[in-house]
Amino acid sequence: MLDKIGIPKHLSWGFLGVMLFMMGDGLEAGWLSPFLIEQGMTVQHTASIFTVYGISLAISSWFSGVCLEAFGAKRTMFMGLLFYIIGTAGFIAFGFESMNYPIMLITYFIKGLGYPLFAYSFLTWVIYRTPKNRLSTAIGWFWIAYCAGMMVLGAWYSSYAIKYFGYINTLWTSIFWACLGAFFALIINKDKFKKKETTSAKDTFNELLKGITIVKKNPRVAAGGVVRIINSLGTYGFPVFLPIHMAEHGIETTVWLQLWGTIFLGNIVFNLIFGFVGDKFGWKNTIIWFGGVGCAVFTVLLYYTPILANGNIVITSIVGFIWGGLLAGYVPIGALVPTVAGEDKGAAMSILNLSAGLSSFVAPAIAWAFIGLVGAQGVVWIFGLLYLASAFIVHFIQVPEEDEMRKNSASIAS
């Protein structure tokens, strides 16, 4: 049954493990910042903590794929678990309880190295061990497990745990959920991943270096990385200014938070749908028409809907749900880029994962750089144009089959 719905049976426990791990990792996301401010920290301090966290995410994401090829899947994921435990325990025991700001910066940085090595390495494992005709669907299931754990189950569990355990003890339980996820992914999951054979430390270093050099070696991988950055522009950019815009048109902050949840409910649902669509309709067609063009249209609509509908939350929620769903139209990029990378799939995934991390910086940077010049309306149009640009870029990323057809056509013409 698992194979029929697109989950590789030999890796099924790993999907459950990722969901539980991300549940632990994401349980404080919705309340940590306001809690720290209530405890006397400034907004700048909390912003710095999350900025440092974002930097570590980007670094760890970059090397997750090539570490898997150099050290093996389970060893790399175990490294991620260790970073997570050390960072989280240090953050709580030496930083959080005493509000020691320098310690909090250091330990939250260490924690940030954890989940990309765990989750993104498993994603690369899935890509290596899944038949090509089901690859997009399997990637869709990965993102469902990832998002369900981090954005749904973590928040849901935390809302109850805080009442019964308190903030600090709730944070301690995050280590339990991460370890439980690792138990399923690394012990119950019996699938084997054969790492690349290396004969010396130099070979291992060269394998890690591919996470950088592949951009020059294979420009199509670099192009895919740019598309992946654009994919998450709205996810990280909208929270900078859209809540203020919504409030100006009758949608208060508490209602906006519910709307944001509705958007990602749409994203979770369509992660699976577009996984299937990508395998049937074609990876490039799905990214171009649903991801690029679809997001371009509904990015602009999401801005104008509360204006045209006089703050009607139902209509705005429907538009937001569709926008969140269309973001999942980019799911096949995780199948397309490793395919054009040939044997260097791990290095290609490192670029994609790095791009996912960089988007958390690029999107707010675009918003802050242009909002003073063109306003929120202008920033939305910039995002929309960039989504269209991503469709244009994907059109020119040729997969091996297209390369072969082009060669055959040239041969016939000659």
C-alpha atoms as one frame of an Amber mdcrd trajectory, in Angstrom:
protein
   0.000   0.000   0.000   2.843   2.387   0.843   4.443   1.877  -2.563   1.098
   2.495  -4.270   0.669   5.911  -2.643   4.261   6.889  -3.397   6.066   6.243
  -0.090   9.086   3.959  -0.665   8.284   1.010   1.617  11.929   0.400   2.488
  12.213   3.983   3.820   8.762   4.383   5.398   9.994   4.457   9.013  12.347
   7.264   8.026   9.427   9.483   6.988   7.831   8.964  10.416  11.187   9.686
  12.035  11.578  12.983  10.180   8.073  14.066  11.187   8.736  13.374  14.885
  12.181  14.997  14.780  10.772  18.139  13.164   7.951  18.165  15.708  10.568
  18.482  18.430  12.576  21.028  16.482   9.620  23.285  15.726   7.683  23.249
  18.970   9.050  26.600  20.234   8.858  28.463  16.911   5.510  30.109  17.629
   6.240  31.380  21.142   9.989  31.665  21.807  10.437  35.228  20.511   7.517
  36.837  22.423   8.448  34.858  25.555  12.041  36.140  25.463  10.754  39.698
  25.049   8.437  39.208  28.049  11.487  38.126  30.039  13.177  41.449  29.364
  15.122  40.887  26.150  14.878  43.463  23.374  13.452  42.823  19.924  16.963
  43.323  18.526  18.321  40.595  20.799  15.693  38.064  19.774  16.161  39.006
  16.124  19.897  38.396  16.506  19.277  34.952  17.981  17.125  33.942  15.038
  19.561  35.510  12.567  22.418  33.431  13.982  20.132  30.413  13.833  19.408
  31.127  10.177  23.123  31.323   9.386  23.750  27.918  10.947  20.781  26.478
   9.052  22.237  27.720   5.774  25.685  26.280   6.529  24.323  22.920   7.626
  21.891  22.765   4.704  24.727  23.406   2.272  26.755  20.435   3.435  23.955
  17.981   4.234  23.983  16.283   0.829  27.729  15.961   0.396  28.195  14.850
   4.015  25.796  12.025   3.265  27.929  10.901   0.331  31.177  11.261   2.270
  30.109   9.732   5.598  26.926   7.775   4.851  23.260   8.561   5.525  22.801
   7.320   9.069  26.105   8.708  10.309  25.279  12.160   8.903  21.785  12.086
  10.404  23.236  11.014  13.753  25.617  13.983  13.580  22.548  16.186  13.108
  20.908  14.624  16.173  24.018  15.263  18.293  24.206  18.907  17.221  20.521
  19.282  18.037  20.802  17.717  21.502  23.970  19.624  22.440  22.609  22.945
  21.178  19.158  22.552  22.728  20.418  21.319  26.101  23.017  24.096  26.262
  20.459  26.718  25.239  18.044  25.668  28.004  20.491  24.920  30.816  23.010
  27.722  30.371  21.189  30.343  28.322  17.405  30.180  28.557  17.032  29.679
  32.320  19.365  32.567  33.200  18.693  34.692  30.085  22.417  34.675  29.268
  22.422  36.337  25.850  25.926  35.358  24.583  25.367  31.715  25.562  21.974
  31.744  23.854  23.585  32.973  20.628  26.218  30.236  20.665  23.944  27.350
  21.644  21.129  28.292  19.257  23.722  28.406  16.473  24.775  24.849  17.398
  21.151  23.743  17.484  20.654  25.154  13.988  23.263  22.766  12.610  21.060
  19.868  13.626  17.884  19.532  11.638  19.293  20.125   8.115  21.851  17.351
   8.640  19.055  15.092   9.865  16.097  15.968   7.625  17.791  17.087   4.392
  20.189  14.138   4.481  17.177  11.843   4.648  15.686  13.708   1.674  18.873
  13.021  -0.305  18.671   9.382   0.798  15.115   9.237  -0.586  16.281  10.705
  -3.898  18.987   8.066  -4.298  16.752   5.132  -3.364  13.497   5.994  -5.194
  12.694   5.002  -8.808  12.685   8.007 -11.125   9.022   7.578 -12.118   7.967
   7.973  -8.454  10.583  10.420  -7.298   8.481  13.587  -7.304   5.742  11.835
  -5.295   8.233  10.572  -2.715   9.659  14.091  -2.337   6.112  15.380  -1.826
   5.658  12.898   1.040   8.919  14.081   2.572   7.724  17.688   2.633   4.412
  16.580   4.130   6.274  14.837   6.963   8.577  17.849   7.387   5.810  20.495
   7.410   3.372  18.411   9.453   6.004  17.946  12.151   7.423  21.466  12.273
   4.412  23.652  11.504   1.433  21.599  12.732   2.246  18.928  15.314   4.980
  20.974  17.013   2.702  23.977  17.449  -0.269  21.837  18.504   1.711  19.859
  21.067   3.375  23.002  22.403   0.046  24.770  22.959  -0.949  22.032  25.415
   2.478  21.206  26.867   3.113  24.791  28.000  -0.025  24.671  30.162   1.021
  21.473  31.945   4.845  21.573  31.904   5.717  25.262  31.608   7.990  26.854
  29.010  11.326  25.445  30.136  10.124  21.863  30.609   8.334  21.995  27.271
  11.650  22.864  25.658  13.285  19.894  27.391  10.661  17.564  25.903  11.747
  18.650  22.426  14.850  16.481  22.888  12.585  13.482  23.591  10.682  13.960
  20.324  13.890  14.424  18.340  15.384  11.257  19.822  12.165   9.331  19.163
  12.278  10.453  15.552  15.925   9.383  15.302  14.992   5.971  16.738  12.540
   5.352  13.898  14.743   6.860  11.168  18.073   5.331  12.183  17.256   2.090
  14.026  13.808   0.836  12.968  14.539   1.921   9.390  16.729  -0.901   8.048
  17.390   0.466   4.564  21.042   0.701   3.578  22.705   3.642   1.893  26.075
   2.957   0.337  28.318   5.989   0.640  30.833   6.801  -2.039  34.092   4.937
  -1.611  36.939   7.181  -0.494  40.463   5.979   0.112  41.867   8.936   2.020
  41.004  12.080   3.936  41.775  14.013   0.751  39.097  12.060  -1.139  36.586
  12.831   1.600  37.519  16.528   1.499  37.125  16.590  -2.299  33.682  15.004
  -1.922  32.684  17.726   0.521  34.119  20.371  -1.809  31.650  19.312  -4.504
  29.004  21.140  -2.531  30.710  24.301  -3.832  32.383  23.374  -7.111  29.282
  21.809  -8.683  27.865  25.311  -9.251  30.671  26.033 -11.725  30.800  22.506
 -13.100  27.062  22.276 -13.772  25.303  25.652 -14.332  21.920  23.877 -14.412
  22.339  23.040 -10.733  23.114  26.714 -10.005  19.974  27.727 -11.914  17.943
  25.260  -9.860  19.346  26.833  -6.699  18.132  30.275  -7.822  14.660  28.826
  -8.458  14.659  27.282  -4.968  15.448  30.678  -3.414  12.564  32.294  -5.323
  10.244  29.462  -4.241  10.293  30.653  -0.600  10.260  34.426  -1.150   6.674
  34.811  -0.008   7.102  32.407   2.887   9.836  34.523   4.468   9.034  37.911
   2.941   5.305  38.274   3.567   5.554  38.213   7.396   7.699  41.366   7.192
   4.926  43.581   5.845   1.734  41.688   4.984   0.287  41.590   8.553   0.399
  45.405   8.617  -1.307  45.585   5.213  -3.989  43.135   6.344  -4.632  45.114
   9.541  -5.107  48.292   7.512  -7.930  46.536   5.656  -9.806  44.977   8.565
  -7.887  41.751   9.209  -6.365  42.006  12.685  -3.144  40.285  13.723  -4.830
  37.371  15.524  -6.935  36.690  12.434  -3.847  37.035  10.234  -2.152  34.262
  12.240  -5.113  31.993  11.515  -4.885  32.975   7.850  -1.158  32.149   7.815
  -1.998  28.724   9.257  -4.598  28.228   6.526  -1.980  29.080   3.895   0.334
  26.337   5.124  -2.504  23.871   5.448  -2.909  24.367   1.705   0.815  23.887
   1.263   0.823  20.577   3.172  -2.159  19.216   1.235  -0.733  20.159  -2.165
   2.792  18.938  -1.412   1.449  15.450  -2.071  -0.838  16.429  -4.945   1.928
  18.175  -6.877   4.240  15.268  -6.179   1.825  13.056  -8.155   1.218  15.788
 -10.745   4.955  16.217 -11.266   5.419  12.535 -12.069   2.467  12.553 -14.512
   2.477  16.059 -16.017   6.251  16.459 -16.030   8.564  18.048 -13.468   9.336
  21.149 -15.523   5.721  21.738 -16.583   4.563  21.500 -12.965   7.177  23.967
 -11.712   6.639  26.404 -14.598   2.844  26.565 -14.673   1.762  25.810 -11.108
   4.839  27.017  -9.218   6.126  29.976 -11.243   3.083  31.325 -13.084   0.575
  30.244 -10.428   2.496  31.827  -7.550   3.071  35.009  -9.572  -0.684  35.480
 -10.079  -1.796  34.566  -6.562   1.023  36.497  -4.860  -0.453  39.666  -6.328
  -4.030  38.508  -5.649  -3.250  37.841  -1.991  -2.254  41.493  -1.609  -5.264
  42.946  -3.410  -7.975  40.570  -2.106  -8.513  42.262   1.307  -8.762  45.593
  -0.514 -11.269  44.397  -3.105 -13.224  42.224  -0.637 -13.304  44.862   2.132
 -11.367  42.643   4.538 -13.541  39.563   4.006 -11.578  36.832   5.792 -13.310
  33.937   4.001 -12.405  35.173   0.515  -8.894  36.142   1.630  -8.421  32.718
   3.233  -9.459  30.976   0.012  -6.934  32.991  -1.979  -4.283  32.326   0.678
  -5.027  28.598   0.688  -4.602  28.469  -3.088  -1.357  30.477  -2.892   0.015
  28.107  -0.266  -0.970  25.173  -2.442   0.728  26.644  -5.505   3.970  27.041
  -3.530   3.993  23.243  -3.524   4.150  23.410  -7.322   7.908  23.759  -6.794
   8.124  20.301  -5.171   9.521  18.667  -8.358  12.588  20.952  -8.215  13.916
  18.417  -5.714  13.700  15.750  -8.406  14.723  17.898 -11.381  18.016  19.311
 -10.079  19.539  16.038  -8.778  18.606  14.415 -12.082  20.514  16.986 -14.152
  23.443  16.602 -11.735  24.042  12.990 -12.795  26.257  11.176 -10.292  26.649
  14.253  -8.084  23.141  14.123  -6.624  24.361  14.798  -3.096  26.217  17.939
  -4.166  23.134  19.101  -6.087  20.949  18.600  -3.021  23.457  20.605  -0.985
  22.921  23.542  -3.349  19.137  23.193  -3.125  19.265  22.969   0.656  21.584
  25.980   0.850  19.158  27.900  -1.347  16.299  27.025   0.989  18.317  28.488
   3.860  19.394  31.574   1.911  15.789  32.378   1.087  15.199  33.188   4.763
  17.689  36.081   4.304  16.967  37.120   0.715  13.204  37.541   1.079  13.259
  39.918   4.088  16.203  41.758   2.524  14.193  42.456  -0.638  11.259  43.634
   1.463  13.337  45.999   3.611  15.358  47.292   0.653  12.385  48.225  -1.532
   9.452  48.884   0.792  10.660  52.442   1.455  10.928  53.102  -2.283   7.865
  51.394  -3.753   5.800  50.439  -0.708   4.291  47.069   0.157   2.422  47.046
  -3.168   5.668  47.412  -5.096   7.382  44.647  -3.105   4.506  42.287  -3.893
   4.907  43.016  -7.604   8.659  42.379  -7.309   7.923  38.994  -5.737   5.408
  38.252  -8.501   7.911  39.112 -11.243  10.568  36.953  -9.581   8.141  34.009
  -9.539   7.635  34.530 -13.270  11.424  34.696 -13.695  11.720  31.308 -11.971
   9.368  29.797 -14.574  11.552  31.269 -17.313  14.710  29.815 -15.721  13.211
  26.330 -15.349  12.254  26.327 -19.025  15.959  26.370 -19.888  17.052  23.679
 -17.401  17.376  20.716 -19.745  17.021  17.207 -18.324  19.116  14.342 -19.768
  16.259  13.197 -22.030  16.109  16.665 -23.627  19.876  16.625 -24.114  19.586
  13.295 -25.901  16.727  14.525 -28.108  18.712  17.647 -28.994  21.733  15.538
 -29.967  19.578  13.226 -32.080  17.938  16.187 -33.821  21.328  17.711 -34.579
  22.550  14.361 -35.899  19.521  13.993 -38.211  19.871  17.593 -39.427  23.499
  17.059 -40.284
